[in-house]
Amino acid sequence: QVQLVESGGGSVQAGGSLRLSCAASGYTYSSYCMGWFRQAPGKEREGVAAIDSDGTTSYADSVKGRFTISQDNAKNTLYLQMNSLKPEDTAMYYCAADWAPPIMTAIQALGVITPLADFGYWGQGTQVTVSS
């Protein structure tokens, strides 16, 4: 079965950086939309960044200019480079994939109301903690 395995989380001080990875295995598709979501205690799961197979990227306003989503198709791996981290970035970060046509665009991915229903595959999550 297709699986998404995340890594790279940890604890850093404000202003620091982390690089999250999401490795896909089992089976992958040429057409897709993948994204990073995060959920803090007491809050809803929110979209952070997304990328589709056309190469288009999209970011939440709160992370624009600080986070960068990218992919290495040869390794079937998705990345999220997080710079200038803030305490409010503290959350469990999840990798998600949409491989069921019609495929969402990266822009649409950050506007979904029900991400758990709209993305068919999810990683286990990796914790990111930012202290001041």
Coordinates of C-alpha atoms in Angstrom, one line a residue:
Q1 CA 0.0 0.0 0.0
V2 CA 1.0 3.6 -0.6
Q3 CA 2.6 5.2 2.5
L4 CA 3.9 8.6 3.4
V5 CA 6.6 8.7 6.0
E6 CA 7.7 12.1 7.5
S7 CA 10.8 13.1 9.3
G8 CA 12.9 16.1 10.2
G9 CA 10.9 17.6 13.1
G10 CA 12.4 18.7 16.3
S11 CA 12.9 21.5 18.8
V12 CA 14.5 24.8 17.8
Q13 CA 14.7 28.3 19.1
A14 CA 12.9 31.2 17.4
G15 CA 14.7 32.3 14.2
G16 CA 16.0 28.8 13.6
S17 CA 15.4 26.5 10.7
L18 CA 14.2 22.9 10.0
R19 CA 13.8 20.8 6.9
L20 CA 10.9 18.4 6.9
S21 CA 10.9 15.4 4.6
C22 CA 8.0 13.2 3.4
A23 CA 9.0 10.0 1.6
A24 CA 6.3 8.3 -0.6
S25 CA 6.5 4.6 -1.1
G26 CA 4.3 1.8 -2.6
Y27 CA 3.0 3.6 -5.7
T28 CA 3.1 7.1 -6.9
Y29 CA 1.3 9.0 -9.7
S30 CA 2.5 11.4 -12.4
S31 CA -0.5 13.7 -11.7
Y32 CA -0.8 14.8 -8.1
C33 CA -1.2 17.5 -5.5
M34 CA 0.8 17.3 -2.3
G35 CA 0.8 19.5 0.7
W36 CA 1.9 20.2 4.2
F37 CA -0.6 20.7 7.0
R38 CA -0.1 21.5 10.7
Q39 CA -2.2 21.1 13.7
A40 CA -1.6 22.7 17.1
P41 CA -3.4 21.6 20.3
G42 CA -6.9 23.1 20.4
K43 CA -6.7 24.2 16.8
E44 CA -8.0 22.8 13.5
R45 CA -5.6 21.3 10.9
E46 CA -4.6 24.0 8.6
G47 CA -2.8 24.1 5.2
V48 CA 0.7 25.4 5.2
A49 CA 2.0 24.8 1.7
A50 CA 1.1 22.8 -1.4
I51 CA 2.6 21.8 -4.7
D52 CA 1.1 20.1 -7.7
S53 CA 2.5 18.2 -10.7
D54 CA 2.4 21.4 -12.8
G55 CA 5.0 22.8 -10.5
T56 CA 2.7 25.5 -9.0
T57 CA 3.2 26.2 -5.3
S58 CA 1.0 27.9 -2.8
Y59 CA 1.5 29.1 0.8
A60 CA -0.5 30.2 3.8
D61 CA -0.1 33.9 4.4
S62 CA 1.4 33.2 7.8
V63 CA 4.4 31.3 6.3
K64 CA 5.0 33.2 3.0
G65 CA 8.6 34.3 2.7
R66 CA 9.7 31.9 5.4
F67 CA 8.8 28.4 4.2
T68 CA 9.5 26.7 0.9
I69 CA 7.9 23.5 -0.4
S70 CA 9.8 21.5 -2.9
Q71 CA 10.1 17.9 -4.2
D72 CA 12.7 15.5 -5.5
N73 CA 10.8 13.2 -7.9
A74 CA 13.7 10.9 -8.3
K75 CA 13.5 10.1 -4.6
N76 CA 9.7 10.4 -4.4
T77 CA 10.3 12.8 -1.6
L78 CA 8.5 16.1 -0.6
Y79 CA 10.3 18.7 1.5
L80 CA 9.3 21.7 3.5
Q81 CA 12.2 24.1 4.3
M82 CA 11.2 26.2 7.3
N83 CA 13.3 29.3 8.1
S84 CA 12.9 32.1 10.6
L85 CA 10.7 29.9 12.7
K86 CA 8.4 31.5 15.2
P87 CA 6.8 30.0 18.4
E88 CA 3.4 30.1 16.6
D89 CA 4.8 27.6 14.1
T90 CA 4.8 25.0 16.9
A91 CA 2.5 22.1 15.7
M92 CA 2.4 18.6 14.4
Y93 CA 3.2 18.8 10.7
Y94 CA 1.6 16.3 8.3
C95 CA 2.3 15.5 4.7
A96 CA -0.7 14.8 2.5
A97 CA -1.3 13.6 -1.1
D98 CA -4.2 13.8 -3.5
W99 CA -4.0 11.2 -6.3
A100 CA -7.7 10.8 -7.1
P101 CA -8.9 12.7 -10.2
P102 CA -9.9 15.4 -10.5
I103 CA -6.7 16.5 -8.9
M104 CA -6.7 19.7 -6.9
T105 CA -4.4 22.5 -7.8
A106 CA -1.9 23.7 -5.3
I107 CA -3.9 26.9 -4.8
Q108 CA -7.1 25.0 -4.3
A109 CA -5.4 22.7 -1.8
L110 CA -4.9 25.5 0.8
G111 CA -8.5 26.5 0.6
V112 CA -10.2 23.1 1.3
I113 CA -12.5 23.0 4.3
T114 CA -12.2 19.3 4.9
P115 CA -8.5 18.3 4.2
L116 CA -8.9 14.9 5.8
A117 CA -11.6 14.1 3.3
D118 CA -10.0 15.8 0.3
F119 CA -6.5 14.3 0.6
G120 CA -6.5 10.5 0.4
Y121 CA -3.1 9.8 1.9
W122 CA -1.5 11.2 5.0
G123 CA 1.8 10.8 6.9
Q124 CA 2.0 10.0 10.6
G125 CA 3.1 13.6 11.4
T126 CA 6.3 15.0 12.8
Q127 CA 6.4 17.4 15.7
V128 CA 7.9 20.9 15.4
T129 CA 8.5 22.9 18.5
V130 CA 9.8 26.5 18.4
S131 CA 10.7 28.2 21.7
S132 CA 11.4 31.9 22.2

